[in-house]
CSV table of C-alpha atoms and ligand atoms in Angstrom, one decimal:
chain,number,residue,atom,x,y,z
U,6,MET,CA,20.7,41.8,-6.6
U,7,SER,CA,18.4,44.5,-7.5
U,8,TYR,CA,19.9,48.0,-7.1
U,9,VAL,CA,16.7,49.2,-5.0
U,10,ASP,CA,18.0,45.6,-2.6
U,11,GLU,CA,22.0,47.1,-2.5
U,12,VAL,CA,20.7,50.1,-1.9
U,13,PHE,CA,19.5,49.6,1.2
U,14,ASP,CA,21.4,47.4,2.4
U,15,MET,CA,23.8,50.3,2.1
U,16,VAL,CA,22.1,52.4,3.9
U,17,VAL,CA,21.1,49.9,7.0
U,18,ALA,CA,25.3,49.1,7.1
U,19,LYS,CA,26.2,52.9,7.0
U,20,ASN,CA,23.7,54.0,9.1
U,21,PRO,CA,23.4,51.6,12.1
U,22,ALA,CA,21.4,52.1,14.9
U,23,GLN,CA,19.0,54.0,12.8
U,24,PRO,CA,15.8,52.6,12.4
U,25,GLU,CA,13.5,55.1,11.4
U,26,PHE,CA,15.5,55.6,8.8
U,27,HIS,CA,15.5,52.6,7.4
U,28,GLN,CA,12.3,52.6,7.9
U,29,ALA,CA,11.8,55.8,5.5
U,30,VAL,CA,13.7,54.3,3.2
U,31,LYS,CA,12.5,51.0,3.1
U,32,GLU,CA,9.1,52.6,2.0
U,33,VAL,CA,10.1,54.6,-0.6
U,34,LEU,CA,12.5,52.5,-2.2
U,35,GLU,CA,9.6,50.0,-2.2
U,36,SER,CA,7.6,52.0,-3.9
U,37,LEU,CA,11.1,53.0,-6.4
U,38,ARG,CA,11.6,50.1,-7.6
U,39,VAL,CA,9.1,49.6,-10.8
U,40,VAL,CA,10.4,53.2,-11.8
U,41,ILE,CA,13.7,52.2,-11.6
U,42,GLU,CA,13.9,48.5,-13.4
U,43,ALA,CA,12.3,50.7,-16.3
U,44,ASN,CA,15.5,52.9,-15.9
U,45,GLU,CA,18.2,51.3,-13.9
U,46,GLU,CA,21.2,51.9,-16.1
U,47,GLN,CA,20.9,55.3,-16.2
U,48,TYR,CA,20.2,56.2,-12.1
U,49,ARG,CA,22.6,53.1,-11.3
U,50,LYS,CA,25.9,54.5,-13.4
U,51,ASP,CA,24.3,57.5,-11.8
U,52,ALA,CA,24.5,56.8,-8.5
U,53,LEU,CA,21.2,58.6,-8.1
U,54,LEU,CA,19.5,56.5,-5.6
U,55,GLU,CA,22.5,56.8,-3.3
U,56,ARG,CA,22.8,60.2,-3.7
U,57,LEU,CA,19.1,60.4,-2.5
U,58,VAL,CA,19.4,58.4,0.6
U,59,THR,CA,22.8,60.5,1.6
U,60,PRO,CA,21.6,64.1,3.7
U,61,GLU,CA,24.7,66.5,1.9
U,62,ARG,CA,25.2,67.6,5.0
U,63,GLN,CA,24.5,66.5,8.9
U,64,LEU,CA,25.1,69.8,11.4
U,65,LEU,CA,25.7,68.1,14.9
U,66,PHE,CA,26.4,71.4,18.1
U,67,ARG,CA,26.9,70.7,21.5
U,68,VAL,CA,23.7,73.7,23.0
U,69,PRO,CA,24.9,74.5,26.4
U,70,TRP,CA,22.7,76.4,28.3
U,71,VAL,CA,21.9,77.6,32.2
U,72,ASP,CA,18.4,76.9,33.7
U,73,ASP,CA,16.2,78.9,36.3
U,74,LYS,CA,18.7,77.3,39.4
U,75,GLY,CA,21.8,78.5,38.1
U,76,GLN,CA,23.1,75.3,36.9
U,77,VAL,CA,24.5,74.9,33.0
U,78,GLN,CA,22.3,72.5,30.4
U,79,VAL,CA,23.6,70.6,27.5
U,80,ASN,CA,21.8,69.6,25.1
U,81,ASN,CA,22.0,68.0,21.5
U,82,GLY,CA,21.2,70.0,18.5
U,83,PHE,CA,21.1,68.5,14.2
U,84,ARG,CA,20.4,70.1,11.3
U,85,VAL,CA,20.1,68.0,8.5
U,86,GLN,CA,20.3,69.7,5.0
U,87,PHE,CA,19.3,66.4,3.6
U,88,ASN,CA,18.8,67.7,-1.0
U,89,SER,CA,18.9,70.9,-2.2
U,90,ALA,CA,18.2,69.5,-5.8
U,91,ILE,CA,14.1,71.5,-6.3
U,92,GLY,CA,14.6,74.7,-3.4
U,93,PRO,CA,16.8,75.9,-0.1
U,94,TYR,CA,16.4,73.5,3.0
U,95,LYS,CA,13.0,72.9,4.7
U,96,GLY,CA,11.6,71.8,7.3
U,97,GLY,CA,10.4,72.0,11.3
U,98,LEU,CA,12.6,71.3,13.8
U,99,ARG,CA,11.9,69.3,16.8
U,100,LEU,CA,11.9,70.1,20.6
U,101,HIS,CA,11.7,66.3,22.0
U,102,PRO,CA,13.9,64.3,24.2
U,103,SER,CA,13.9,61.0,22.1
U,104,VAL,CA,15.5,63.2,19.3
U,105,ASN,CA,18.2,61.5,17.5
U,106,LEU,CA,20.0,61.6,14.5
U,107,GLY,CA,18.0,58.0,12.9
U,108,ILE,CA,14.2,60.8,13.8
U,109,ILE,CA,16.4,63.7,12.3
U,110,LYS,CA,16.9,61.8,9.2
U,111,PHE,CA,14.1,59.9,8.9
U,112,LEU,CA,12.1,63.1,8.8
U,113,GLY,CA,14.3,64.6,6.3
U,114,PHE,CA,13.6,62.2,4.4
U,115,GLU,CA,10.3,62.3,4.3
U,116,GLN,CA,10.5,65.8,3.7
U,117,ILE,CA,12.4,65.9,0.9
U,118,PHE,CA,9.3,63.6,-1.5
U,119,LYS,CA,6.7,65.5,0.6
U,120,ASN,CA,8.0,68.7,-0.5
U,121,SER,CA,8.4,68.1,-4.1
U,122,LEU,CA,4.3,67.6,-3.6
U,123,THR,CA,3.9,70.6,-3.3
U,124,GLY,CA,4.7,71.5,-6.2
U,125,LEU,CA,6.9,75.0,-4.8
U,126,PRO,CA,10.8,75.1,-5.3
U,127,ILE,CA,12.0,73.9,-1.3
U,128,GLY,CA,14.0,70.9,-1.0
U,129,GLY,CA,14.4,68.4,2.2
U,130,GLY,CA,15.9,69.1,5.8
U,131,LYS,CA,15.1,69.2,9.4
U,132,GLY,CA,16.5,69.1,12.6
U,133,GLY,CA,16.6,69.5,16.9
U,134,SER,CA,17.4,68.9,20.5
U,135,ASP,CA,16.5,66.5,22.5
U,136,PHE,CA,15.5,68.9,24.9
U,137,ASP,CA,12.6,69.0,25.8
U,138,PRO,CA,9.9,72.7,26.8
U,139,LYS,CA,8.0,71.1,29.4
U,140,GLY,CA,7.7,72.0,32.3
U,141,LYS,CA,10.7,74.4,31.4
U,142,SER,CA,9.6,78.5,32.5
U,143,ASP,CA,9.8,80.9,30.0
U,144,ARG,CA,13.2,81.7,29.7
U,145,GLU,CA,14.9,78.3,30.2
U,146,VAL,CA,13.0,77.8,27.0
U,147,MET,CA,15.1,81.4,25.8
U,148,ALA,CA,17.8,80.7,26.5
U,149,PHE,CA,18.1,76.8,25.0
U,150,CYS,CA,16.4,78.9,21.8
U,151,GLN,CA,19.0,81.3,22.0
U,152,SER,CA,22.0,79.0,22.5
U,153,PHE,CA,20.5,76.8,19.8
U,154,ILE,CA,20.2,79.9,16.7
U,155,THR,CA,23.2,81.1,17.9
U,156,GLU,CA,25.4,77.9,16.2
U,157,LEU,CA,22.4,77.6,13.6
U,158,HIS,CA,22.9,80.3,12.6
U,159,LYS,CA,25.6,80.3,10.5
U,160,TYR,CA,24.5,77.2,7.9
U,161,ILE,CA,20.8,78.9,7.7
U,162,GLY,CA,19.3,81.8,5.7
U,163,ALA,CA,16.2,82.6,3.4
U,164,ASP,CA,18.1,81.3,0.1
U,165,THR,CA,19.5,78.4,2.0
U,166,ASP,CA,17.7,76.2,4.5
U,167,VAL,CA,14.9,77.7,6.3
U,168,PRO,CA,13.6,76.1,9.6
U,169,ALA,CA,10.3,75.3,10.4
U,170,GLY,CA,8.1,74.3,14.0
U,171,ASP,CA,7.4,70.7,14.9
U,172,ILE,CA,7.2,69.0,18.6
U,173,GLY,CA,8.0,70.4,21.2
U,174,THR,CA,8.5,73.3,18.3
U,175,GLY,CA,5.8,76.6,18.0
U,176,GLY,CA,5.5,80.3,17.9
U,177,ARG,CA,6.8,80.8,21.6
U,178,GLU,CA,10.2,78.9,20.2
U,179,ILE,CA,10.1,80.6,16.6
U,180,GLY,CA,9.5,84.2,18.3
U,181,PHE,CA,13.0,83.8,20.3
U,182,MET,CA,14.8,81.6,17.5
U,183,TYR,CA,14.0,84.6,15.1
U,184,GLY,CA,15.1,87.0,17.8
U,185,GLN,CA,18.4,85.8,18.2
U,186,TYR,CA,19.0,85.6,14.5
U,187,LYS,CA,18.1,88.2,13.6
U,188,ARG,CA,20.3,90.2,16.4
U,189,LEU,CA,23.5,88.4,15.2
U,190,THR,CA,23.3,88.2,11.7
U,191,GLY,CA,21.5,92.1,11.4
U,192,LEU,CA,19.0,90.4,8.7
U,193,TYR,CA,15.5,90.6,8.6
U,194,GLU,CA,15.0,88.1,6.0
U,195,GLY,CA,12.6,85.1,6.4
U,196,VAL,CA,14.8,82.4,7.5
U,197,LEU,CA,12.0,80.9,9.6
U,198,THR,CA,8.7,80.1,9.4
U,199,GLY,CA,6.1,80.4,11.6
U,200,LYS,CA,6.6,83.4,12.9
U,201,GLY,CA,3.9,85.8,14.5
U,202,LEU,CA,1.7,88.1,12.2
U,203,THR,CA,3.9,91.3,14.1
U,204,TYR,CA,7.4,90.2,12.2
U,205,GLY,CA,6.5,88.4,9.3
U,206,GLY,CA,4.5,85.5,9.8
U,207,SER,CA,1.2,84.5,7.8
U,208,LEU,CA,-1.7,84.0,8.1
U,209,ALA,CA,-3.2,81.0,8.7
U,210,ARG,CA,0.1,79.2,9.4
U,211,THR,CA,-1.4,77.9,13.0
U,212,GLU,CA,-3.9,76.0,11.4
U,213,ALA,CA,-2.8,75.2,7.4
U,214,THR,CA,-1.7,71.4,8.6
U,215,GLY,CA,-4.7,70.2,10.7
U,216,TYR,CA,-6.8,72.5,7.8
U,217,GLY,CA,-4.6,70.6,4.8
U,218,LEU,CA,-5.0,67.2,6.2
U,219,LEU,CA,-8.7,67.8,5.9
U,220,TYR,CA,-9.0,69.1,2.4
U,221,LEU,CA,-6.8,66.3,0.6
U,222,THR,CA,-9.3,63.6,3.3
U,223,GLU,CA,-12.5,65.3,1.8
U,224,GLU,CA,-10.4,64.9,-2.0
U,225,MET,CA,-9.6,61.2,-1.2
U,226,LEU,CA,-13.3,60.1,0.4
U,227,LYS,CA,-15.4,61.9,-3.1
U,228,CYS,CA,-13.0,60.2,-5.7
U,229,ASN,CA,-14.1,57.5,-3.5
U,230,GLY,CA,-17.6,58.5,-3.5
U,231,LYS,CA,-17.6,58.9,-0.3
U,232,ASP,CA,-18.0,62.4,2.2
U,233,ILE,CA,-16.1,63.6,5.3
U,234,ALA,CA,-19.6,65.0,6.6
U,235,GLY,CA,-21.8,62.8,9.0
U,236,LYS,CA,-18.7,60.7,9.7
U,237,THR,CA,-17.1,60.2,12.7
U,238,VAL,CA,-13.6,61.3,12.7
U,239,ALA,CA,-10.6,59.8,15.6
U,240,ILE,CA,-7.0,62.0,16.5
U,241,SER,CA,-4.7,61.1,18.4
U,242,GLY,CA,-2.6,64.0,20.0
U,243,SER,CA,-3.5,66.7,21.5
U,244,GLY,CA,-1.0,69.4,19.3
U,245,ASN,CA,-0.9,71.9,16.8
U,246,VAL,CA,-1.7,69.4,13.6
U,247,ALA,CA,-4.7,67.9,15.9
U,248,ILE,CA,-5.9,70.8,17.2
U,249,TYR,CA,-6.6,71.9,13.7
U,250,ALA,CA,-7.2,68.6,12.6
U,251,ALA,CA,-10.5,68.6,14.7
U,252,GLN,CA,-11.3,72.5,14.0
U,253,LYS,CA,-11.7,71.2,10.4
U,254,ALA,CA,-13.1,68.7,10.3
U,255,GLN,CA,-16.4,69.7,12.6
U,256,GLN,CA,-17.0,72.7,10.6
U,257,LEU,CA,-16.8,69.8,7.2
U,258,GLY,CA,-19.9,68.5,9.5
U,259,ALA,CA,-18.0,65.1,11.2
U,260,LYS,CA,-17.5,64.9,14.5
U,261,VAL,CA,-14.3,63.6,16.5
U,262,VAL,CA,-14.9,62.1,19.0
U,263,THR,CA,-11.0,61.8,20.8
U,264,VAL,CA,-7.6,63.2,21.5
U,265,SER,CA,-4.7,61.7,23.4
U,266,ASP,CA,-1.2,63.6,24.9
U,267,SER,CA,2.2,61.0,26.0
U,268,THR,CA,0.1,60.3,29.6
U,269,GLY,CA,-3.6,59.6,28.2
U,270,TRP,CA,-6.7,60.7,25.9
U,271,ILE,CA,-9.8,61.7,26.4
U,272,TYR,CA,-13.9,59.8,24.9
U,273,ASP,CA,-15.7,61.6,24.1
U,274,PRO,CA,-19.1,60.8,22.5
U,275,GLU,CA,-20.8,63.9,22.0
U,276,GLY,CA,-18.1,65.7,20.1
U,277,ILE,CA,-13.8,67.1,21.2
U,278,ASP,CA,-14.4,71.1,22.2
U,279,VAL,CA,-12.3,72.4,20.1
U,280,ALA,CA,-11.8,75.8,22.2
U,281,LEU,CA,-11.9,74.3,25.6
U,282,LEU,CA,-9.2,71.5,24.2
U,283,LYS,CA,-7.1,74.8,22.8
U,284,GLU,CA,-7.2,77.0,25.8
U,285,VAL,CA,-5.9,73.9,27.8
U,286,LYS,CA,-2.8,72.9,25.0
U,287,GLU,CA,-2.1,76.8,24.0
U,288,VAL,CA,-2.6,79.1,27.0
U,289,LYS,CA,-2.3,76.1,29.7
U,290,ARG,CA,-0.1,74.3,28.0
U,291,ALA,CA,-1.6,71.5,30.2
U,292,ARG,CA,-2.3,67.8,30.2
U,293,LEU,CA,-5.7,66.4,29.2
U,294,THR,CA,-7.2,65.6,32.4
U,295,GLU,CA,-8.5,69.3,32.5
U,296,TYR,CA,-10.0,68.7,29.7
U,297,ALA,CA,-11.7,66.1,31.4
U,298,ALA,CA,-11.9,68.3,34.5
U,299,ALA,CA,-13.5,70.4,31.8
U,300,ARG,CA,-16.6,68.9,30.3
U,301,LYS,CA,-18.8,66.2,31.7
U,302,SER,CA,-19.0,64.2,28.2
U,303,ALA,CA,-15.2,63.5,28.0
U,304,GLU,CA,-14.2,59.6,29.6
U,305,TYR,CA,-10.5,60.2,30.2
U,306,HIS,CA,-7.9,57.0,30.4
U,307,GLU,CA,-4.2,56.9,31.8
U,308,LYS,CA,-2.2,55.6,28.8
U,309,LYS,CA,-1.0,52.0,30.2
U,310,ASN,CA,2.0,49.7,29.0
U,311,GLY,CA,0.3,47.5,26.2
U,312,GLU,CA,-2.8,48.8,25.8
U,313,HIS,CA,-4.1,50.5,22.5
U,314,GLY,CA,-5.8,54.2,23.2
U,315,VAL,CA,-7.7,55.9,21.1
U,316,TRP,CA,-7.8,53.2,18.1
U,317,THR,CA,-10.1,51.4,20.0
U,318,VAL,CA,-12.6,52.9,19.0
U,319,LYS,CA,-15.6,52.8,17.1
U,320,CYS,CA,-14.4,55.0,14.1
U,321,ASP,CA,-14.7,56.2,10.0
U,322,VAL,CA,-12.5,58.0,9.5
U,323,ALA,CA,-8.7,57.9,11.4
U,324,LEU,CA,-6.1,60.3,11.8
U,325,PRO,CA,-3.0,60.3,13.6
U,326,CYS,CA,-1.6,63.3,14.5
U,327,ALA,CA,1.0,62.6,17.0
U,328,THR,CA,4.3,60.9,16.2
U,329,GLN,CA,6.0,57.7,14.6
U,330,ASN,CA,5.1,54.6,14.7
U,331,GLU,CA,2.0,56.1,17.0
U,332,LEU,CA,-0.3,52.9,14.8
U,333,ASP,CA,0.7,49.5,15.1
U,334,LEU,CA,-0.7,46.3,13.2
U,335,GLU,CA,-3.8,45.4,16.5
U,336,ASP,CA,-4.3,49.1,16.0
U,337,ALA,CA,-5.3,48.5,12.0
U,338,LYS,CA,-7.1,45.2,13.0
U,339,ALA,CA,-9.1,46.7,15.8
U,340,LEU,CA,-9.6,49.8,13.0
U,341,VAL,CA,-11.1,47.9,10.2
U,342,ALA,CA,-13.0,45.3,12.7
U,343,ASN,CA,-15.1,48.8,13.8
U,344,GLY,CA,-15.4,49.5,10.4
U,345,CYS,CA,-12.6,52.5,10.1
U,346,PHE,CA,-12.2,52.8,5.9
U,347,ALA,CA,-10.1,55.9,5.7
U,348,VAL,CA,-6.4,56.6,7.9
U,349,ALA,CA,-4.2,60.0,6.7
U,350,GLU,CA,-1.4,60.5,8.4
U,351,GLY,CA,-1.8,63.5,9.8
U,352,ALA,CA,2.2,63.5,11.3
U,353,ASN,CA,5.6,61.4,10.4
U,354,MET,CA,4.5,58.4,9.9
U,355,PRO,CA,2.6,57.7,12.6
U,356,THR,CA,2.0,54.1,11.1
U,357,THR,CA,3.9,51.1,11.0
U,358,MET,CA,4.9,48.7,7.6
U,359,GLU,CA,2.6,45.8,8.8
U,360,ALA,CA,-0.4,47.9,10.3
U,361,THR,CA,-0.7,50.4,6.1
U,362,GLU,CA,-0.2,46.8,4.5
U,363,TYR,CA,-3.0,45.8,6.7
U,364,LEU,CA,-5.5,48.4,6.0
U,365,GLN,CA,-4.8,48.5,2.0
U,366,LYS,CA,-5.1,44.4,1.9
U,367,ASN,CA,-8.9,45.0,4.0
U,368,GLY,CA,-9.9,48.2,1.5
U,369,VAL,CA,-9.1,51.1,4.0
U,370,LEU,CA,-7.6,54.1,1.9
U,371,PHE,CA,-4.9,55.4,2.9
U,372,CYS,CA,-3.7,58.9,2.5
U,373,PRO,CA,0.5,58.3,4.3
U,374,GLY,CA,2.0,62.0,6.2
U,375,LYS,CA,4.3,63.4,3.4
U,376,ALA,CA,1.6,63.6,1.7
U,377,ALA,CA,-1.7,64.5,3.8
U,378,ASN,CA,0.2,66.9,6.7
U,379,ALA,CA,1.9,68.4,3.6
U,380,GLY,CA,-0.3,71.4,4.2
U,381,GLY,CA,1.6,72.8,6.7
U,382,VAL,CA,4.9,72.9,4.7
U,383,ALA,CA,3.4,74.1,1.4
U,384,THR,CA,2.1,77.4,3.6
U,385,SER,CA,5.6,77.9,5.2
U,386,ALA,CA,6.5,78.4,0.8
U,387,LEU,CA,3.2,81.0,0.4
U,388,GLU,CA,4.8,82.5,4.0
U,389,MET,CA,8.5,82.5,2.7
U,390,SER,CA,6.5,84.7,-1.1
U,391,GLN,CA,5.1,86.4,1.6
U,392,ASN,CA,8.4,87.6,3.1
U,393,SER,CA,10.1,88.2,0.1
U,394,GLU,CA,8.0,90.3,-1.8
U,395,ARG,CA,7.8,92.0,1.7
U,396,LEU,CA,3.6,92.2,1.6
U,397,SER,CA,1.4,89.6,3.6
U,398,TRP,CA,-2.1,87.7,1.8
U,399,THR,CA,-4.9,87.8,4.0
U,400,PHE,CA,-6.8,84.9,5.6
U,401,GLU,CA,-9.2,83.3,2.7
U,402,GLU,CA,-6.2,84.2,0.1
U,403,VAL,CA,-3.9,81.8,1.8
U,404,ASP,CA,-6.5,79.5,3.0
U,405,SER,CA,-7.5,79.4,-0.7
U,406,LYS,CA,-3.9,78.5,-2.5
U,407,LEU,CA,-3.6,76.0,0.6
U,408,LYS,CA,-7.3,74.3,-0.5
U,409,THR,CA,-5.5,73.5,-4.3
U,410,ILE,CA,-2.2,72.4,-3.4
U,411,MET,CA,-3.9,70.0,-1.0
U,412,VAL,CA,-6.6,68.7,-3.8
U,413,ASN,CA,-3.7,69.0,-6.5
U,414,ILE,CA,-1.4,66.6,-4.3
U,415,PHE,CA,-3.8,64.3,-4.0
U,416,HIS,CA,-5.1,64.5,-7.8
U,417,ASN,CA,-0.6,63.7,-8.6
U,418,LEU,CA,-0.2,60.7,-6.6
U,419,ASP,CA,-4.1,59.5,-7.6
U,420,ASP,CA,-2.6,59.6,-11.8
U,421,ALA,CA,0.6,58.3,-10.1
U,422,ALA,CA,-0.5,54.8,-8.9
U,423,LYS,CA,-2.6,54.9,-11.4
U,424,LYS,CA,0.1,55.7,-14.8
U,425,TYR,CA,2.5,52.8,-12.6
U,426,GLY,CA,-0.8,50.3,-12.6
U,427,MET,CA,-1.2,50.4,-8.6
U,428,ALA,CA,-4.7,52.6,-8.6
U,429,GLY,CA,-6.0,53.1,-4.5
U,430,ASN,CA,-2.6,52.3,-3.7
U,431,TYR,CA,-1.8,55.8,-2.3
U,432,VAL,CA,2.1,55.3,-0.9
U,433,ALA,CA,3.0,54.5,-4.0
U,434,GLY,CA,0.9,57.1,-5.5
U,435,ALA,CA,3.0,59.8,-3.3
U,436,ASN,CA,6.3,58.2,-3.6
U,437,ILE,CA,6.3,58.2,-7.4
U,438,ALA,CA,5.2,61.7,-8.3
U,439,GLY,CA,7.8,63.0,-5.5
U,440,PHE,CA,10.6,61.2,-6.6
U,441,LEU,CA,9.9,62.1,-10.3
U,442,LYS,CA,10.7,66.0,-10.1
U,443,VAL,CA,13.6,65.5,-8.0
U,444,ALA,CA,15.7,62.8,-9.7
U,445,GLU,CA,15.2,65.0,-13.0
U,446,ALA,CA,15.9,68.2,-11.2
U,447,MET,CA,19.2,65.7,-10.0
U,448,THR,CA,19.9,64.8,-13.3
U,449,ALA,CA,19.8,68.2,-15.0
U,450,GLN,CA,22.4,69.6,-12.1
U,451,GLY,CA,25.2,67.3,-13.3
U,452,ILE,CA,26.8,65.0,-11.0
U,453,VAL,CA,26.6,67.5,-7.2
H,19,NDP,P1,3.5,69.4,19.1
H,19,NDP,O1,4.7,69.7,20.1
H,19,NDP,O2,2.4,70.8,19.1
H,19,NDP,O3,2.2,68.4,19.2
H,19,NDP,C1,2.3,66.7,19.0
H,19,NDP,C2,1.0,65.9,19.9
H,19,NDP,O4,1.4,64.4,20.6
H,19,NDP,C3,1.1,66.2,21.8
H,19,NDP,O5,-0.5,66.2,22.0
H,19,NDP,C4,2.2,65.5,22.0
H,19,NDP,O6,2.1,65.3,23.5
H,19,NDP,C5,2.0,63.8,21.0
H,19,NDP,N1,3.4,63.6,21.4
H,19,NDP,C6,4.5,64.1,20.5
H,19,NDP,N2,5.8,63.1,21.1
H,19,NDP,C7,4.9,61.6,21.5
H,19,NDP,C8,5.0,60.4,21.6
H,19,NDP,N3,6.2,59.7,21.8
H,19,NDP,N4,4.3,59.6,21.9
H,19,NDP,C9,3.0,60.2,22.7
H,19,NDP,N5,2.5,61.3,21.6
H,19,NDP,C10,3.2,62.0,21.4
H,19,NDP,O7,3.5,68.5,17.6
H,19,NDP,P2,2.3,68.5,16.0
H,19,NDP,O8,0.9,69.1,16.1
H,19,NDP,O9,3.4,70.2,15.3
H,19,NDP,O10,3.8,67.2,15.0
H,19,NDP,C11,2.5,66.5,15.3
H,19,NDP,C12,2.9,65.9,14.2
H,19,NDP,O11,2.7,66.0,12.8
H,19,NDP,C13,4.6,65.0,14.1
H,19,NDP,O12,4.2,63.6,13.5
H,19,NDP,C14,5.4,66.5,13.0
H,19,NDP,O13,6.4,65.8,12.7
H,19,NDP,C15,3.7,66.1,12.1
H,19,NDP,N6,4.1,67.6,11.3
H,19,NDP,C16,3.6,68.7,11.7
H,19,NDP,C17,3.5,69.4,10.6
H,19,NDP,C18,3.7,71.1,11.3
H,19,NDP,O14,2.8,72.2,10.8
H,19,NDP,N7,3.1,71.8,13.0
H,19,NDP,C19,3.6,69.6,9.7
H,19,NDP,C20,3.7,68.4,9.7
H,19,NDP,C21,3.9,68.0,10.2
H,19,NDP,P3,2.0,65.8,25.3
H,19,NDP,O15,2.0,67.0,24.8
H,19,NDP,O16,2.0,64.7,26.0
H,19,NDP,O17,3.8,64.9,24.6
H,20,2IT,O1,7.1,67.6,9.3
H,20,2IT,C1,6.9,69.0,8.7
H,20,2IT,O2,6.4,69.1,7.5
H,20,2IT,C2,6.6,71.0,9.6
H,20,2IT,N1,6.6,70.5,10.4
H,20,2IT,C3,7.2,71.0,8.8
H,20,2IT,C4,8.2,71.6,8.2
H,20,2IT,C5,7.6,73.6,7.9
H,20,2IT,O3,8.9,73.7,6.6
H,20,2IT,O4,7.0,74.1,7.9
């Protein structure tokens, strides 16, 4: 059996009931086959792949907090410190009722390669909790965040592990966590990113994932003889990534016609009104029904079981920006049938493996999340730099660095795909380019 297959079987056997983690590992290992086979003896002897798929450290902890009725609630807390070969662990904290260890491991594993692709010195990690911030009062969210950090603060720090936002964790949650970390440690340091601008946050971090997604998409289209201007774009999600992806797409001259949340989706043929969307989602924390109520041109569709939502709408470019496995084979077929020619992932692993293969086979340009959404973590690393030198850069400075990083990422993965005889396969290109830097650093640092 080949080394890659052996390691994949081991991952399934040793990590039962973690399908998302298996899926993420499978996709990466499949792409690496050609690289591994060229140097199999050495990698096998060093157990390089076994070490790569095994987190350096996994923290599981209890998070007790008191709700507004005086009732004690208990959630599960997670932090997976996956790989520190090229820098301190770096990655977000997801707060969503679906969170479990397998989901955090898939996200942490992806983060290793994503962070490598940014070209910046950051290792891979991820964390979170099955706490649901939806419908909670600010005081309840604060109580949860303080309890979460009271345990996690022992294991993080500006030079060891630097968490940030993800689904359910935005500026409010990062603020409460930062305050508690500072209170417990007495340190005013860059231990979290995505901070508010008055206490060490970076300009353009809020916009970075969505903007970066569009900078990369623009470059991918340009290198394939196409232009984003004048195109119709379908976006899923209506959170941090989706909102700023829509904003930048419109600035670049495209028309965004859809957004969604977990209960429904909007079709707005006149183009999404981003200012209204921000008011509904960022200020009121309300459902998309409020967007539809305030805008004549918008159709609201309730999400029903088995219904395929935003991907049934005719578009040129699709940007999934909500969650994992939200774009399946049927969606991919609908996109291709409607003439969609490019898909770039704003979310982490939103496209199933079958859907990815179908899109690639049908000539759709496909950029995986670990490259396409790397602008968020890249700008987090720029926030770390600013915190270390105790300076703040202008919006234009950060935004122009972000754009350069995204353009470079695209060319790195495009070059890697060509070098290994898989021109145009950006999934393989991203996995190979991300892997090679981490593998070299792990090898140089010996058996640790
Ligand atoms: P937010 O919490 O701001 O928004 C998430 C959006 O996705 C919401 O519209 C939410 O709807 C929807 N959503 C979440 N879970 C589900 C679900 N199970 N089914 C259907 N819809 C769902 O998160 P972000 O925008 O920050 O994150 C979106 C994606 O981007 C995630 O995959 C995240 O890992 C990834 N990402 C985020 C980065 C960042 O910097 N924030 C960086 C790189 C990647 P509802 O409100 O109804 O739950
Ligand atoms: O998935 C991701 O890259 C993020 N949620 C952002 C991580 C970060 O450290 O900014």
